[in-house]
């Protein structure tokens, strides 16, 4: 029989993982606790298993606990569960990309084995993610006893595990922000600059599309040094200076972004030249 799993915090991530664990018989979803009983019932409905509860006092002991709450709530919720005497000898994990398993220190002090497992993808559409989770990379770190259970459990729902250094968890999460959020910011700057040159928004997106998609493909296929092209790669600092002045004159904050990116790109170009030496 599959071990029982209690879920605290069943937003998009908690719901998707809960459904996959239940569907594939990895864990038996037992109690589900969220901000309200109504949302807990909705979560249990999405998962297709579990009993909605309206407070920690209503939760039953379980060998496995998933805390899929917001980053700032992980430690307080863990403390409350530990104080309720629910975590002794259990495996307790959270799903944050920004916080390490050290956030679960209260559980560890209570005798639990703790870990962090972070699925590296967007959960904006839970239905779609649940249907196509196979192959999802998950950053994983924690106590060996916890990983011994959670590693096979996540592999059973199709995860590809990537061990990470708990001490570098914040930098690890920043990597995802660079690869996703800040990529959007840079493209926004490009589209606004095209529009400042008199190009309609829909045309600007078409102009940026081949540059952005081909560059991303080259970076992922060849590496950033080989993919780098343009004035910095050529050492054309005069062009860089003219662009810097023009962009700053058009929009000062975007000019600051351009300057910061130029400085980083000069270092990337140095690595490119060193690799060719």
Coordinates of C-alpha atoms in Angstrom, one line a residue:
X1 CA 0.0 0.0 0.0
X2 CA 1.3 3.5 -0.9
X3 CA 2.4 5.7 2.0
X4 CA -0.1 8.4 3.1
X5 CA 0.7 12.0 2.0
X6 CA -0.6 15.1 3.7
X7 CA -0.6 18.3 1.6
X8 CA -0.5 21.8 3.2
X9 CA -1.0 24.5 0.6
X10 CA -2.6 23.2 -2.6
X11 CA -2.2 25.9 -5.1
X12 CA -1.2 25.1 -8.7
X13 CA 2.0 23.2 -7.7
X14 CA 0.4 21.3 -4.8
X15 CA -2.6 20.3 -6.9
X16 CA -0.5 19.1 -9.9
X17 CA 1.9 17.0 -7.7
X18 CA -1.0 15.7 -5.6
X19 CA -2.9 14.5 -8.7
X20 CA 0.2 12.9 -10.2
X21 CA 1.1 11.1 -6.9
X22 CA -2.4 9.9 -6.5
X23 CA -2.9 8.8 -10.2
X24 CA 0.3 6.8 -10.3
X25 CA -0.2 5.2 -6.9
X26 CA 3.0 6.8 -5.5
X27 CA 1.3 8.2 -2.4
X28 CA -2.2 7.9 -1.0
X29 CA -3.3 11.5 -0.6
X30 CA -4.8 11.8 2.9
X31 CA -5.5 15.3 4.2
X32 CA -5.5 18.6 2.3
X33 CA -5.2 21.9 4.0
X34 CA -5.3 25.3 2.3
X35 CA -6.3 28.9 3.3
X36 CA -10.0 27.9 3.4
X37 CA -12.1 24.7 3.5
X38 CA -13.6 25.7 0.1
X39 CA -10.3 25.9 -1.6
X40 CA -9.2 22.7 0.1
X41 CA -12.3 21.0 -1.3
X42 CA -11.5 22.4 -4.7
X43 CA -7.9 21.1 -4.5
X44 CA -9.0 17.7 -3.4
X45 CA -11.4 17.7 -6.4
X46 CA -8.6 18.5 -8.8
X47 CA -6.3 15.9 -7.2
X48 CA -9.1 13.3 -7.3
X49 CA -8.2 12.2 -3.8
X50 CA -7.8 13.5 -0.3
X51 CA -9.9 14.8 2.6
X52 CA -10.3 18.6 2.9
X53 CA -9.6 19.9 6.4
X54 CA -10.0 23.4 7.9
X55 CA -7.0 23.5 10.2
X56 CA -3.8 21.9 11.5
X57 CA -5.7 20.4 14.4
X58 CA -7.9 18.4 12.0
X59 CA -4.9 16.8 10.2
X60 CA -4.0 13.2 10.9
X61 CA -0.4 11.9 11.2
X62 CA 1.2 10.8 7.9
X63 CA 4.6 9.4 6.9
X64 CA 5.0 12.1 4.2
X65 CA 4.2 15.8 4.2
X66 CA 4.3 18.2 1.3
X67 CA 4.3 21.9 2.1
X68 CA 3.4 23.6 -1.1
X69 CA 2.8 27.0 0.6
X70 CA 4.3 30.4 -0.3
X71 CA 8.0 30.8 0.5
X72 CA 7.4 33.1 3.5
X73 CA 5.0 30.6 5.0
X74 CA 7.2 27.5 4.8
X75 CA 9.0 28.0 8.2
X76 CA 5.9 29.2 10.1
X77 CA 3.7 26.3 8.9
X78 CA 6.5 23.8 9.6
X79 CA 6.8 25.2 13.2
X80 CA 3.1 24.9 13.7
X81 CA 3.0 21.3 12.4
X82 CA 6.0 20.4 14.6
X83 CA 4.4 21.9 17.7
X84 CA 1.3 19.9 17.0
X85 CA 3.4 16.8 17.2
X86 CA 2.6 15.7 13.7
X87 CA 6.1 15.4 12.1
X88 CA 8.1 12.9 14.2
X89 CA 9.7 10.2 12.0
X90 CA 8.1 11.7 8.9
X91 CA 9.5 12.8 5.5
X92 CA 8.7 16.5 5.1
X93 CA 9.5 18.5 1.9
X94 CA 8.6 21.8 0.3
X95 CA 8.5 22.8 -3.3
X96 CA 10.2 26.3 -3.3
X97 CA 12.9 27.1 -5.7
X98 CA 14.2 30.0 -3.6
X99 CA 14.3 28.4 -0.2
X100 CA 16.4 25.5 0.9
X101 CA 15.4 22.5 3.1
X102 CA 16.9 24.5 6.0
X103 CA 13.5 26.2 6.1
X104 CA 12.2 23.0 7.6
X105 CA 14.5 23.0 10.6
X106 CA 11.6 22.7 13.0
X107 CA 10.6 19.4 11.4
X108 CA 14.2 18.2 11.5
X109 CA 14.4 19.1 15.2
X110 CA 11.2 17.1 15.7
X111 CA 12.8 14.0 14.2
X112 CA 11.7 14.3 10.6
X113 CA 13.8 13.9 7.5
X114 CA 13.6 17.1 5.3
X115 CA 14.1 18.0 1.7
X116 CA 13.3 20.4 -1.0
X117 CA 12.0 19.4 -4.5
X118 CA 11.5 22.2 -7.0
X119 CA 9.9 21.5 -10.3
X120 CA 11.5 23.8 -12.9
X121 CA 8.6 24.9 -15.0
X122 CA 5.6 27.2 -15.1
X123 CA 2.4 26.0 -13.4
X124 CA 0.2 28.7 -14.8
X125 CA -2.1 26.0 -16.4
X126 CA -2.3 23.2 -13.9
X127 CA -4.4 21.0 -16.2
X128 CA -1.8 21.2 -19.0
X129 CA 1.1 20.6 -16.6
X130 CA -0.5 17.6 -15.0
X131 CA -1.1 16.1 -18.5
X132 CA 2.5 16.7 -19.6
X133 CA 4.7 16.5 -16.5
X134 CA 6.9 13.7 -17.8
X135 CA 10.4 14.9 -18.4
X136 CA 10.1 17.9 -16.0
X137 CA 13.5 18.7 -14.3
X138 CA 13.3 19.0 -10.5
X139 CA 16.0 20.5 -8.4
X140 CA 16.4 18.3 -5.3
X141 CA 18.4 18.6 -2.1
X142 CA 18.0 17.5 1.5
X143 CA 18.6 14.7 4.1
X144 CA 19.6 11.4 2.6
X145 CA 16.7 9.6 4.3
X146 CA 14.2 12.0 2.7
X147 CA 15.9 11.8 -0.7
X148 CA 15.8 8.0 -0.6
X149 CA 12.0 8.2 -0.6
X150 CA 11.4 11.3 -2.6
X151 CA 13.8 10.6 -5.4
X152 CA 12.0 7.4 -6.6
X153 CA 8.6 9.0 -5.9
X154 CA 9.3 12.0 -8.2
X155 CA 10.9 9.7 -10.8
X156 CA 7.6 7.7 -10.7
X157 CA 5.6 10.7 -11.9
X158 CA 8.1 11.5 -14.7
X159 CA 10.5 13.9 -13.0
X160 CA 14.2 14.2 -14.0
X161 CA 16.1 14.9 -10.8
X162 CA 18.9 17.4 -10.6
X163 CA 20.8 17.4 -7.3
X164 CA 21.7 21.0 -6.2
X165 CA 23.8 22.6 -3.4
X166 CA 21.5 23.7 -0.6
X167 CA 23.9 26.5 0.3
X168 CA 23.5 27.9 -3.3
X169 CA 19.7 27.6 -3.4
X170 CA 19.1 31.3 -3.9
X171 CA 21.6 31.6 -6.8
X172 CA 20.0 28.4 -8.3
X173 CA 16.6 30.1 -8.2
X174 CA 18.0 33.3 -9.7
X175 CA 19.2 31.2 -12.6
X176 CA 15.6 30.4 -13.4
X177 CA 14.7 34.1 -13.1
X178 CA 17.4 35.0 -15.6
X179 CA 16.3 32.3 -18.0
X180 CA 12.6 33.2 -17.8
X181 CA 11.6 36.5 -16.1
X182 CA 14.5 38.7 -17.2
X183 CA 14.5 37.3 -20.7
X184 CA 11.0 38.8 -20.9
X185 CA 12.3 42.1 -19.6
X186 CA 15.1 42.2 -22.2
X187 CA 12.7 41.4 -25.0
X188 CA 10.3 44.1 -23.7
X189 CA 13.1 46.6 -24.0
X190 CA 13.8 45.5 -27.6
X191 CA 10.1 45.8 -28.6
X192 CA 9.8 49.2 -27.0
X193 CA 13.0 50.4 -28.8
X194 CA 11.6 49.2 -32.2
X195 CA 8.4 51.1 -31.4
X196 CA 10.4 54.2 -30.5
X197 CA 11.9 53.9 -34.1
X198 CA 8.3 54.2 -35.5
X199 CA 7.6 50.5 -36.0
X200 CA 4.1 49.2 -35.1
X201 CA 4.0 46.8 -32.1
X202 CA 2.8 43.8 -34.2
X203 CA 5.6 44.4 -36.7
X204 CA 8.1 44.8 -33.9
X205 CA 7.3 41.4 -32.6
X206 CA 7.8 39.9 -36.0
X207 CA 11.1 41.6 -36.4
X208 CA 12.3 40.4 -33.0
X209 CA 11.1 36.8 -33.4
X210 CA 13.8 35.4 -35.6
X211 CA 16.6 37.1 -33.8
X212 CA 15.3 36.0 -30.4
X213 CA 14.4 32.4 -31.3
X214 CA 17.6 31.8 -33.3
X215 CA 19.8 33.3 -30.6
X216 CA 18.1 31.2 -27.9
X217 CA 18.6 28.1 -30.1
X218 CA 22.2 28.9 -30.6
X219 CA 22.9 29.5 -26.9
X220 CA 21.3 26.2 -25.9
X221 CA 22.9 24.2 -28.8
X222 CA 26.4 25.8 -28.8
X223 CA 26.8 27.7 -25.5
X224 CA 26.8 31.4 -24.9
X225 CA 30.3 32.1 -26.0
X226 CA 29.8 30.6 -29.5
X227 CA 26.3 32.2 -29.8
X228 CA 27.5 35.7 -29.1
X229 CA 27.5 38.1 -32.1
X230 CA 27.1 41.8 -32.6
X231 CA 29.2 44.9 -31.9
X232 CA 30.6 43.7 -28.5
X233 CA 31.7 40.4 -30.0
X234 CA 33.4 42.3 -32.8
X235 CA 35.0 44.8 -30.4
X236 CA 33.1 47.7 -32.0
X237 CA 33.0 49.9 -28.9
X238 CA 32.3 53.0 -30.9
X239 CA 28.9 51.6 -32.0
X240 CA 28.3 50.5 -28.4
X241 CA 28.9 54.0 -27.2
X242 CA 26.6 55.6 -29.8
X243 CA 23.8 53.1 -28.9
X244 CA 24.3 53.7 -25.2
X245 CA 23.9 57.5 -25.7
X246 CA 20.9 57.1 -28.0
X247 CA 19.0 54.7 -25.8
X248 CA 19.7 56.8 -22.7
X249 CA 18.4 59.8 -24.5
X250 CA 15.2 58.0 -25.5
X251 CA 14.6 56.3 -22.1
X252 CA 16.9 56.7 -19.1
X253 CA 15.9 53.4 -17.3
X254 CA 16.3 51.4 -20.5
X255 CA 19.7 53.1 -21.0
X256 CA 20.8 51.9 -17.5
X257 CA 19.7 48.4 -18.5
X258 CA 21.6 48.6 -21.8
X259 CA 24.8 49.7 -19.9
X260 CA 24.5 46.9 -17.4
X261 CA 24.0 44.3 -20.2
X262 CA 26.9 45.8 -22.2
X263 CA 29.3 45.5 -19.2
X264 CA 28.3 41.8 -18.8
X265 CA 28.6 41.2 -22.5
X266 CA 32.1 42.6 -22.6
X267 CA 33.1 39.9 -20.1
X268 CA 31.3 37.3 -22.2
X269 CA 33.2 38.5 -25.3
X270 CA 36.5 38.2 -23.4
X271 CA 35.7 34.6 -22.6
X272 CA 34.8 34.0 -26.3
X273 CA 38.2 35.4 -27.4
X274 CA 40.0 33.4 -24.8
X275 CA 38.4 30.3 -26.0
X276 CA 39.6 31.0 -29.6
X277 CA 43.1 31.8 -28.5

